[in-house]
XYZ file of C-alpha atoms in Angstrom:
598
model
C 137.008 70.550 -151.960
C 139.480 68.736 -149.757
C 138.784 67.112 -146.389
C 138.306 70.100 -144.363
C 134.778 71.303 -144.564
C 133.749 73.841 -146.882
C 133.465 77.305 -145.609
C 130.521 79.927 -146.405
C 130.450 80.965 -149.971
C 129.671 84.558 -149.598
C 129.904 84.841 -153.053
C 126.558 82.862 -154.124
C 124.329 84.855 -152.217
C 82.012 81.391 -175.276
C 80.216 80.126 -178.264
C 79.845 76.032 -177.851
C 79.901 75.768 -181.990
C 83.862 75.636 -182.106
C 84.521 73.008 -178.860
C 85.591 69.881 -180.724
C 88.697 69.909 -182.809
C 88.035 70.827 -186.306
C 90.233 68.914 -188.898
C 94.011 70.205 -190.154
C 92.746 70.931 -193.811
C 90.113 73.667 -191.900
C 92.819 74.925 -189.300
C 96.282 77.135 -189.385
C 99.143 75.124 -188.262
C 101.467 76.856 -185.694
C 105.115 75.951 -185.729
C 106.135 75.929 -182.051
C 109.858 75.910 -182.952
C 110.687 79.023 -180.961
C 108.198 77.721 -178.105
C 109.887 74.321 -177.669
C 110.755 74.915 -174.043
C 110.388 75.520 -170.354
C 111.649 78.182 -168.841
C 113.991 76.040 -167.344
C 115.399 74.058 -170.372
C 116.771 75.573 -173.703
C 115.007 74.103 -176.637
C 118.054 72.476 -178.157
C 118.258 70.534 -175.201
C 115.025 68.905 -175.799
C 115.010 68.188 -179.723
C 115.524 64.856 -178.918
C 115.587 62.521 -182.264
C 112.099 60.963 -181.133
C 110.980 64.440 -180.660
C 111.898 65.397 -183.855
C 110.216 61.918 -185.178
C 107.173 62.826 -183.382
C 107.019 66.471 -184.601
C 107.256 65.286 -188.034
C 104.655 62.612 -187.332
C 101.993 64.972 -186.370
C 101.865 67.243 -189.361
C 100.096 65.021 -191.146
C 96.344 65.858 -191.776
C 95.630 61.749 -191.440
C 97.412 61.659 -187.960
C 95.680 65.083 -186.722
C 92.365 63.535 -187.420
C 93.475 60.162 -184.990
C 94.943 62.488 -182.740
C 91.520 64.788 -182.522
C 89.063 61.783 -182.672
C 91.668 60.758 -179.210
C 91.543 63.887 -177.852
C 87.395 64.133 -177.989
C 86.745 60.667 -176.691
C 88.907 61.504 -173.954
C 87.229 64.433 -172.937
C 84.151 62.645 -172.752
C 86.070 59.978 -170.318
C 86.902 63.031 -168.224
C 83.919 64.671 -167.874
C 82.849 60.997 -166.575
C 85.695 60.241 -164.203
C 85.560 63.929 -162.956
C 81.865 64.216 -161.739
C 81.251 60.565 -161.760
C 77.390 61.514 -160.253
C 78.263 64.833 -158.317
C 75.761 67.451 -159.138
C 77.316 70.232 -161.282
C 76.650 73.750 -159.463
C 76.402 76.886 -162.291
C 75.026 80.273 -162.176
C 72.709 81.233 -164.678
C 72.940 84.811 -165.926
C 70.345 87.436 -164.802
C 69.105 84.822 -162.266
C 69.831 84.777 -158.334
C 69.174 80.926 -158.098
C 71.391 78.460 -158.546
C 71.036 75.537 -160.845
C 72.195 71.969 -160.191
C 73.194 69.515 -163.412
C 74.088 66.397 -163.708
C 76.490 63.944 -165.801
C 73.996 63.703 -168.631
C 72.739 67.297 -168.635
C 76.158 68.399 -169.166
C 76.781 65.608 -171.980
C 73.330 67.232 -173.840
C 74.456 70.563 -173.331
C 77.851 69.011 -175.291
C 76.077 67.798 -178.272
C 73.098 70.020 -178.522
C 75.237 73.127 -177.557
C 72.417 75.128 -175.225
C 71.476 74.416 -171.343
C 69.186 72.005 -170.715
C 65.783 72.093 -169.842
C 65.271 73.001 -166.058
C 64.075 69.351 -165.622
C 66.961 66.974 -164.341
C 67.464 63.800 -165.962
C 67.730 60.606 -164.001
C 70.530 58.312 -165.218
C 72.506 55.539 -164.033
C 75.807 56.148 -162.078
C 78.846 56.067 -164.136
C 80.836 53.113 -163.644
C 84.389 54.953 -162.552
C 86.718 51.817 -162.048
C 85.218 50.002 -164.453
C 85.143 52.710 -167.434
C 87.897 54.662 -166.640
C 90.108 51.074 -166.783
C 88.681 50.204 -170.040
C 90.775 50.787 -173.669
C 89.102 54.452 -175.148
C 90.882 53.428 -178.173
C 88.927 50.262 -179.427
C 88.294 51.906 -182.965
C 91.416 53.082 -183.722
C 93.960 50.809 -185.546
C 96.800 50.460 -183.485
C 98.684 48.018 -185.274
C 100.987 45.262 -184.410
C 102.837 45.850 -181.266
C 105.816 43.112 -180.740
C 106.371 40.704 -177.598
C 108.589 43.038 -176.057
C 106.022 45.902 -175.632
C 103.536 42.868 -174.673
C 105.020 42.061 -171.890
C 106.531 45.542 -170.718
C 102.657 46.509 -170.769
C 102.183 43.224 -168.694
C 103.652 44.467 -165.862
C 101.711 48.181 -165.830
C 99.137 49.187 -162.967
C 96.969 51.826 -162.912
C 97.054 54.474 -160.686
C 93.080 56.915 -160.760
C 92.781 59.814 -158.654
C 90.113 62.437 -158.035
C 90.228 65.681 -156.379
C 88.450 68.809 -155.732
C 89.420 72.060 -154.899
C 88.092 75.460 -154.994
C 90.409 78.228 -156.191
C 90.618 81.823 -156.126
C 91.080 82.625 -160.077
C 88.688 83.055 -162.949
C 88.519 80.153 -165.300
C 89.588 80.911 -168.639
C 92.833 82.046 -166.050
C 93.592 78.809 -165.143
C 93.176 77.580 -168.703
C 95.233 80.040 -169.872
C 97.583 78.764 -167.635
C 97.268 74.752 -168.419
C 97.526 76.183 -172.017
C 100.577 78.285 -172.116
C 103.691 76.609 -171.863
C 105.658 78.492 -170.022
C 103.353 79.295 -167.639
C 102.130 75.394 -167.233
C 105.762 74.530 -166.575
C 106.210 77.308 -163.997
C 103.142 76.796 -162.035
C 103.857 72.824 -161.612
C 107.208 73.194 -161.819
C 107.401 70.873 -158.611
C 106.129 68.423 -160.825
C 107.090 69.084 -164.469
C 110.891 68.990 -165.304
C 110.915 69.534 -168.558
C 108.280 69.960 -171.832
C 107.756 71.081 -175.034
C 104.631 71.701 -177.606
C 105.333 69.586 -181.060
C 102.390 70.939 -182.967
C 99.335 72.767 -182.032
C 96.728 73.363 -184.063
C 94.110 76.245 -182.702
C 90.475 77.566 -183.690
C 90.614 80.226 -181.202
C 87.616 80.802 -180.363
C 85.715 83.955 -179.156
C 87.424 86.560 -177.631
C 90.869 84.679 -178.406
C 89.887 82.183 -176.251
C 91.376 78.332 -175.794
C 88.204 76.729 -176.890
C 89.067 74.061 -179.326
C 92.793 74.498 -179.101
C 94.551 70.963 -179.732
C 98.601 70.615 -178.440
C 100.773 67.633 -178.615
C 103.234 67.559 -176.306
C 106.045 65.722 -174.605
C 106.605 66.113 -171.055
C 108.604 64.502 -167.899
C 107.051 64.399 -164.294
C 109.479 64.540 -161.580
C 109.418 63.587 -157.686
C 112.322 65.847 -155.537
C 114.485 63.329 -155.256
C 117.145 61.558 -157.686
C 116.218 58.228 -156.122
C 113.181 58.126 -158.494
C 112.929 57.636 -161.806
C 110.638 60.116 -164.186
C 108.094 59.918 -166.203
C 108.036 60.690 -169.327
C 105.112 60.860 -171.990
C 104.014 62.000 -174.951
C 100.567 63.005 -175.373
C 97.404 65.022 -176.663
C 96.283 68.006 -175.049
C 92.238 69.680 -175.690
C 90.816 72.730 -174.270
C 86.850 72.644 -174.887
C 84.716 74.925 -173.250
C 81.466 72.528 -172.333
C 78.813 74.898 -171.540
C 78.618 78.720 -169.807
C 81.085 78.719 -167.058
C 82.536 75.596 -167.563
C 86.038 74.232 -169.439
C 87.921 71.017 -169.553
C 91.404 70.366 -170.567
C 92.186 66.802 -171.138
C 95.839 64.768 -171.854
C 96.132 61.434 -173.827
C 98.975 59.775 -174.272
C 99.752 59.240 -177.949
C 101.993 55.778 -177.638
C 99.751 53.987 -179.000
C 99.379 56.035 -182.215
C 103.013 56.805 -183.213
C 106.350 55.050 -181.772
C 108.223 55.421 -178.959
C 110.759 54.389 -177.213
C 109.729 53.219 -174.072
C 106.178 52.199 -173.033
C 106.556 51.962 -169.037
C 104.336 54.951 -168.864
C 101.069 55.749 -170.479
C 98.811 59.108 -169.656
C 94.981 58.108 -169.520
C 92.085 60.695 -170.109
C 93.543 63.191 -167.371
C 92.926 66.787 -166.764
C 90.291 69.152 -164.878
C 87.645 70.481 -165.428
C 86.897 74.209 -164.470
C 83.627 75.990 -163.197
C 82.360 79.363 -162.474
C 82.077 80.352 -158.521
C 81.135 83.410 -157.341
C 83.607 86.316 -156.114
C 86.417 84.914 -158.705
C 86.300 81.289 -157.679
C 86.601 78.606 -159.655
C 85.501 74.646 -158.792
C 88.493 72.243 -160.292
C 87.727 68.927 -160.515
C 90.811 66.986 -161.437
C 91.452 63.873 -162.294
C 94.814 61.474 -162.731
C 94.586 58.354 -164.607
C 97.620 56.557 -165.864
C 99.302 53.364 -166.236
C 102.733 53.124 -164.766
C 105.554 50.177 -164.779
C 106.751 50.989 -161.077
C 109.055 47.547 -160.769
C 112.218 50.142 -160.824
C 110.659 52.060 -157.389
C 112.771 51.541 -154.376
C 111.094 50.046 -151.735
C 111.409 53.322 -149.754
C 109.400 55.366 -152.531
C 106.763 52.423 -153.074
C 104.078 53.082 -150.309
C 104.324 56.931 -151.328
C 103.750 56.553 -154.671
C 100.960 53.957 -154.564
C 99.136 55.881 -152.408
C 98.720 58.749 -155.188
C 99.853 61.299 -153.251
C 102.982 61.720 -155.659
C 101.712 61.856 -158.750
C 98.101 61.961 -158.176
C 95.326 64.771 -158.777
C 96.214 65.988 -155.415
C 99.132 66.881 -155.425
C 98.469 69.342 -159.092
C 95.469 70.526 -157.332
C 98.176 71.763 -154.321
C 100.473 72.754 -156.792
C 98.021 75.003 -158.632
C 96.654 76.103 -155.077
C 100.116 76.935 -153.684
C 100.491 79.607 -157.345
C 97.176 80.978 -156.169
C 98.416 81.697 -152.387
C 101.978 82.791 -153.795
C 100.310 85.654 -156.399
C 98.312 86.818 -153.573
C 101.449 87.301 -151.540
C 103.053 89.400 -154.140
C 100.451 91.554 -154.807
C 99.945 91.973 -150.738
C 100.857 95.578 -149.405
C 101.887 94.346 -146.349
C 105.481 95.120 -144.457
C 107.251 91.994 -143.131
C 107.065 90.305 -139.710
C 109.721 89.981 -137.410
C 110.036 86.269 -135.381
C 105.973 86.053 -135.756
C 105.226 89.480 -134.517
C 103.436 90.961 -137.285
C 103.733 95.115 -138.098
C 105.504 97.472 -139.114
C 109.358 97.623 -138.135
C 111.315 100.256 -138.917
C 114.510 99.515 -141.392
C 117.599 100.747 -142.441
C 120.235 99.413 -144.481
C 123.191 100.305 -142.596
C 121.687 98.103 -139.570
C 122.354 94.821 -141.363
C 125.638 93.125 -140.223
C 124.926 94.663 -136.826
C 123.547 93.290 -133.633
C 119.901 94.979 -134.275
C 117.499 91.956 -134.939
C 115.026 94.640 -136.361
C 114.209 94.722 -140.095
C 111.040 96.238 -142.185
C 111.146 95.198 -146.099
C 109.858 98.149 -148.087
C 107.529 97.342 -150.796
C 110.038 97.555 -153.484
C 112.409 94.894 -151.366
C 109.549 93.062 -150.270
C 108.929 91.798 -154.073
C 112.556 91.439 -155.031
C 112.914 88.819 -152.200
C 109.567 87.273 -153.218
C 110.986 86.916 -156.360
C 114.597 85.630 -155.670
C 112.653 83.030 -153.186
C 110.485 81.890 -156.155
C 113.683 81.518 -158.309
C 115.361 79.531 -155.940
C 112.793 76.924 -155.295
C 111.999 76.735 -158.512
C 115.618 76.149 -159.339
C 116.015 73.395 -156.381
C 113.235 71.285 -157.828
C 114.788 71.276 -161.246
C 118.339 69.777 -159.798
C 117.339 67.838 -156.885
C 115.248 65.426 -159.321
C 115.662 62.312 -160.903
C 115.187 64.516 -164.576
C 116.863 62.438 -167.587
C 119.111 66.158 -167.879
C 120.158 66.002 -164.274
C 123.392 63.292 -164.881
C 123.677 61.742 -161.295
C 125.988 59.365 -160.511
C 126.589 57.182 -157.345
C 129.176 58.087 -155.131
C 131.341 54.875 -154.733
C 131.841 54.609 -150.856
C 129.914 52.022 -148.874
C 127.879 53.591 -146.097
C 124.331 53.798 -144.732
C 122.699 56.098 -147.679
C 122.594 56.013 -151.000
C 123.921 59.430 -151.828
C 124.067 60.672 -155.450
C 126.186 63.615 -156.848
C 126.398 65.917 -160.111
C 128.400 68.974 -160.900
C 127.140 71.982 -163.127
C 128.724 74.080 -164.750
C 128.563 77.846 -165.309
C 126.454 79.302 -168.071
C 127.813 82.353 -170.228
C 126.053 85.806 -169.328
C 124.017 84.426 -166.218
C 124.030 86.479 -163.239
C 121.719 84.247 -161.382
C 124.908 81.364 -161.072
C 128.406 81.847 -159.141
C 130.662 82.149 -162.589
C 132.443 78.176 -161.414
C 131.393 74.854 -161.344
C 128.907 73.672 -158.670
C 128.439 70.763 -157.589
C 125.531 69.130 -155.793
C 124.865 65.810 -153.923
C 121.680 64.373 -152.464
C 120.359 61.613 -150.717
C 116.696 60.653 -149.557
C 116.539 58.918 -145.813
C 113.855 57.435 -143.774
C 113.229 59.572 -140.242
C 110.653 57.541 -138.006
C 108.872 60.854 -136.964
C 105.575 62.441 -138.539
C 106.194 64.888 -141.224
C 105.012 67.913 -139.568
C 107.481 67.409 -136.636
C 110.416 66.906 -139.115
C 108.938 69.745 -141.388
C 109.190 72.556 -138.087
C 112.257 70.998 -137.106
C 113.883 71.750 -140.185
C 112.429 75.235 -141.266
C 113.187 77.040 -137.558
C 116.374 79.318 -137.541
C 116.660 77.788 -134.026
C 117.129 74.171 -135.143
C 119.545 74.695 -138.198
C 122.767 74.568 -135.833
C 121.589 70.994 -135.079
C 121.881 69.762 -138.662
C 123.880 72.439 -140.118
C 127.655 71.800 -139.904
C 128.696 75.090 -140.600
C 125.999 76.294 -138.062
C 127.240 74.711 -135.212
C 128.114 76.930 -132.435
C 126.860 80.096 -134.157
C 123.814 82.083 -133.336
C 121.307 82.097 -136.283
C 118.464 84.458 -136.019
C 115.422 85.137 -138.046
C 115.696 88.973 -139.454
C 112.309 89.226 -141.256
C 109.798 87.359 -142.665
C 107.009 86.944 -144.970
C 103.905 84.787 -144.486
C 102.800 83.085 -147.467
C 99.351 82.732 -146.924
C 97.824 82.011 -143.832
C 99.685 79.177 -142.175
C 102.578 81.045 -140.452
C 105.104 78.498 -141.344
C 104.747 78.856 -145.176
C 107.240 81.611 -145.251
C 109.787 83.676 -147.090
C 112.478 84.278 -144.618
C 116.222 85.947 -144.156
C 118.128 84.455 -141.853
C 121.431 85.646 -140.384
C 124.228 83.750 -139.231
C 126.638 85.528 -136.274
C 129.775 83.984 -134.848
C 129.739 86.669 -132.698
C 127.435 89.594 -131.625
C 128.912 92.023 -134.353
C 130.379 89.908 -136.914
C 128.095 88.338 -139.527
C 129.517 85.443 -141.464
C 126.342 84.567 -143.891
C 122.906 85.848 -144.511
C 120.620 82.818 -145.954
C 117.518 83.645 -147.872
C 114.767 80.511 -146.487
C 111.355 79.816 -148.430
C 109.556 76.621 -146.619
C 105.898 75.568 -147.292
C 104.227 72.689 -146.151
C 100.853 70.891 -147.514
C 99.365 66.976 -147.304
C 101.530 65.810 -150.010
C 104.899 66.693 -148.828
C 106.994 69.740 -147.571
C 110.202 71.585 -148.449
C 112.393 73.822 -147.447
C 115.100 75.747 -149.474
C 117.785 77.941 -149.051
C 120.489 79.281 -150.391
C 123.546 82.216 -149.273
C 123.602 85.400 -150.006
C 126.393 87.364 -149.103
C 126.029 91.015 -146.842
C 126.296 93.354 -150.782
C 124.075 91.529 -152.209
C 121.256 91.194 -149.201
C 121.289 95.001 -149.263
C 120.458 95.523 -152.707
C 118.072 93.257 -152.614
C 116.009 95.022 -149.576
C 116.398 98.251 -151.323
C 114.094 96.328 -154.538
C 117.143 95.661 -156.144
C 117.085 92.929 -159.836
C 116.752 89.883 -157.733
C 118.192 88.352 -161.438
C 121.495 89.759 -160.751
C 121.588 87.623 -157.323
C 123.632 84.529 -158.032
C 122.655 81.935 -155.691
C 122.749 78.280 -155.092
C 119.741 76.525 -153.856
C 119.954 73.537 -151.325
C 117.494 72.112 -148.910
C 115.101 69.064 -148.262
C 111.891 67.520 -149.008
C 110.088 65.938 -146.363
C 107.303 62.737 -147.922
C 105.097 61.323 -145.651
C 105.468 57.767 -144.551
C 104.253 54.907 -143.117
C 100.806 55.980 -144.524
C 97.611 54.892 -143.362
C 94.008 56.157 -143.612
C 91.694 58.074 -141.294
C 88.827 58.587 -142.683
C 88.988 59.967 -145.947
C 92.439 61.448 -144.735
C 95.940 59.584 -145.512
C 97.966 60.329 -142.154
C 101.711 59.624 -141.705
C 104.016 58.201 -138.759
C 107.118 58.604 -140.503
C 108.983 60.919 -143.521
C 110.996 60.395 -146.076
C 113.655 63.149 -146.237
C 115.697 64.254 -148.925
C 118.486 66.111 -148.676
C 120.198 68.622 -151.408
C 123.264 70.332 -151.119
C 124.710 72.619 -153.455
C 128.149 74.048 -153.172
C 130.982 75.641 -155.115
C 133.965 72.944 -155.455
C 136.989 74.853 -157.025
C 139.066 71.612 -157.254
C 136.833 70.340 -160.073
C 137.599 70.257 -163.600
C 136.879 67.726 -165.604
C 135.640 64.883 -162.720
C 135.216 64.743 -159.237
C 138.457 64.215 -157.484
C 138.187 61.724 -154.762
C 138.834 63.789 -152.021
C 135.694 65.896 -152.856
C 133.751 62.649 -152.995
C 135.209 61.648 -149.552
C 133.881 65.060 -147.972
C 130.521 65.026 -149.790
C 130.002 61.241 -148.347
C 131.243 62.513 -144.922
C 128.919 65.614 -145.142
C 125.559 64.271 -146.196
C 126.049 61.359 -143.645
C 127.111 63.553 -140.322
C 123.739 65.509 -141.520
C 120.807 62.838 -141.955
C 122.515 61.408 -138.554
C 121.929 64.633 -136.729
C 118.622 64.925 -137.971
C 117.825 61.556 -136.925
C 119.511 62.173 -133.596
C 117.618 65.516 -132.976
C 114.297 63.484 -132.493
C 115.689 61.087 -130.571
C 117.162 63.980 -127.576
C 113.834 65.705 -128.156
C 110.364 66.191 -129.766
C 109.887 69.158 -131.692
């Protein structure tokens, strides 16, 4: 890069016997060396030397009987926090009534293993700040910690969260999901950046069912921006399945049972648990409760993050909410819409690169876009976070933002990458206008010439879209950049979505080949792209009601080009254009809203 701006890369386009853990002498051990990773993150890149401690650790049949007596205690903590009094709604087979139970009819049904009689029990209201504050592991030895860790834990606050959502997926799906791996790290992989399983030990119960299953993992939580640090713990996971219909899956951190290196996070009895709707539905009650040393949060961040919105039960309940709308929209026969007119439009692939602003996507198109859309997102949270594997460094010019870059290099035998080094850079800024205006703002074809400095002057038009679900501005869309009325100089393929804890929108160029392959259902693999875009936080949070509203957003801004001056480091020059870059662009947001509301 030199001091010119870059130009378009075109390039880059059940039985209840078997729910508590059984001990390791009675249980096969599974060695989760070829499972080690995300599908994100090769495995070698996570054997870290406390990993490998840890892994070691765990074998033991001593340690897997502290690490089960955990993981049950904490389930019971769950259940607590979750319904904390709320009745529990289950059908009953070969009956057309419902049945309502409470807290201690499903903590019977636990230790008795059968329903309880159709007489409710009263009980007194669990305590939910009290309890779920309070040490679960008073009878296990946790020997001598030193003054360090003493007063590192000093300086921890607890952040409890509670949310409930109803979902449309069966529930051993969704614990099949928390349970698998890859499929854990995919679905949140707005939140997880990286994890592994160290040892799992497994029952399996009826009909190769989760039901007893006990993981320990490691794991890192991420926020989309490199302005905030992760967290990283490890920890305990149990699957029990608690009565007909019904499932929890609980994490507990394990810090205080084998070493580790830092203690400025700890993972509380957290999880969901899962119930049986009718017509596929499932109830998820989920619940966050950790303790967190948030000293190191920039004052920008802090009102965000204490108001559990970033790394609360909300935002996994929208995360696992957003997978349900997305699998719906694959699966969906449905053609396109064209600028918000939906039906069908008739296509063919000679009329790209003209002026026709006309375009159906077949079926066979329609899912390769889906799935280069999911690909890119997924691929923008993983390097626009604050990940330990992301190495970000400040760029060292004074100015009004703190703007971070990294470069990455090519991977042998990837199609999905440009075959150079990339680099990207990123800031987050504070825009005094609600998120939903800066969230439209950014996301409409008709705006990007505002922010976009390659935009300006150029007519950018929305060839076809694809509603995700049934807000119309939680789309999939192509957009097509013309200089003039015949000449196209980029195509960009544009997911945004939008939700109470935050927004984003990401996008990335494809060039004209490559666009047309991909509408005929071409391998959206073979695409190599490179995702930028932003995330827009609410801020300046206050509460209505039961509601947390926001006057103002925190943006963050990614952008990820293709430098061919860089080698080894980042020449000045580039630096100089990247600080010159990300600055003109958070300005012209900014000044947007200030010439006009949108």
């Amino acid at each position: 890069m030199n001091n010119n701006y870059p130009q378009y890369n075109e390039g880059a386009g059940s039985s209840h016997t078997s729910n508590s853990p059984q001990r390791a002498s009675n249980f096969p051990i599974f060695d989760q060396s070829a499972s080690n990773s995300n599908s994100n993150v090769k495995g070698n890149e996570l054997h870290r030397a406390s990993d490998l401690l840890m892994a070691v650790s765990v074998c033991t049949e001593a340690n897997f009987s502290r690490i089960a007596d955990l993981a049950d205690t904490a389930m019971d903590e769950l259940i607590k926090a979750a319904l904390d009094g709320d009745p529990l709604w289950m059908p009953q087979q070969n009956e057309e009534a419902e049945s309502y139970y409470t807290l201690m009819d499903i903590m019977k049904m636990v230790e008795v293993g059968e329903p309880p009689s159709s007489s409710l029990l009263d009980f007194e209201l669990f305590n939910t700040k009290s309890d779920a504050e309070s040490n679960i592991n008073n009878n296990t030895n946790l020997g001598f910690k030193d003054n360090q860790q003493q007063q590192q834990q000093h300086y921890l606050q607890t952040e409890f969260s509670r949310q409930t959502e109803f979902v449309k997926m069966d529930p051993l799906s969704i614990v099949g999901f928390l349970m698998d791996l890859e499929q854990w790290s995919l679905i949140f992989s707005d939140i997880v950046s990286r994890a592994a399983i160290l040892q799992m030990w497994s029952s399996m119960g009826p009909g190769g069912t989760y039901d007893g299953t006990l993981q320990v993992m490691t794991a890192e939580f991420q926020l989309a921006s490199p302005l905030v640090e992760t967290r990283e713990s490890y920890f305990g996971r149990f699957c029990k399945q608690l009565a007909p219909y019904t499932w929890g899956v609980v994490d507990i951190s394990l810090e205080d049972l084998f070493p580790y290196p830092s203690i400025g996070f700890c993972r509380k009895p957290s999880g969901c648990l899962i119930q049986a709707c009718p017509d596929g539905i499932s109830k998820v009650m989920w619940v966050e409760h950790v303790e967190v040393d948030n000293r190191c949060v920039q004052p920008m961040f802090q009102p965000y993050i204490n108001s559990g919105l970033a790394f609360g039960a909300k935002r996994w309940v929208s995360s696992l909410v957003r997978y349900c709308i997305w699998q719906t929209t694959l699966e969906a026969k449905s053609t396109s819409t064209i600028n918000g007119d939906p039906g069908l439009v008739r296509h063919k692939s000679e009329s790209l690169g003209t002026n026709k602003t006309q375009v159906s996507i077949l079926q066979a198109g329609r899912l390769s876009v889906l799935k280069l859309a999911e690909r890119m997102t997924r691929t923008f949270y993983k390097v626009v976070s604050g990940s330990k594997e992301n190495p970000w460094m400040k760029i060292p010019i004074p100015g009004p933002h703190d703007i971070r870059v990294m470069t990455q290099k090519a991977k042998e035998n990837d199609p999905g990458r440009p075959p150079c080094t990339s680099v990207i850079f990123a800031t987050s800024a504070q825009v005094p206008n609600n998120p939903n205006e800066v969230f439209q703002f950014l996301r409409h074809e008709k705006s990007r010439n505002k922010w976009d400095i390659l935009s300006f002057g150029y007519v950018i038009t929305e060839l076809a879209c694809i509603i995700n679900g049934n807000d119309s501005r939680n789309r999939v869309s192509i957009i097509q950049v013309n200089s003039s009325p015949r000449k196209v100089e980029v195509f960009y393929l544009q997911e945004s979505y939008f939700d109470a804890t935050g927004s984003y929108i990401v996008y990335a160029p494809v060039d004209l080949f490559a666009m047309s392959i991909l509408l005929r259902g071409g391998n959206p693999d073979n695409v190599a792209i490179l995702s930028s875009g932003f995330v827009v936080l609410p801020d300046n949070l206050k509460m209505n009601g039961q509601e947390i509203e926001a006057d103002g957003s925190i943006v963050t801004v990614a952008l990820n080009i293709v430098d061919h001056s860089i080698t080894e480091r980042i020449p000045f020059d580039s630096m100089v254009s990247m600080h010159r870059i990300m600055n003109e662009t958070v300005a012209s947001i900014k000044q947007a809203f200030q010439v006009q509301q949108f």
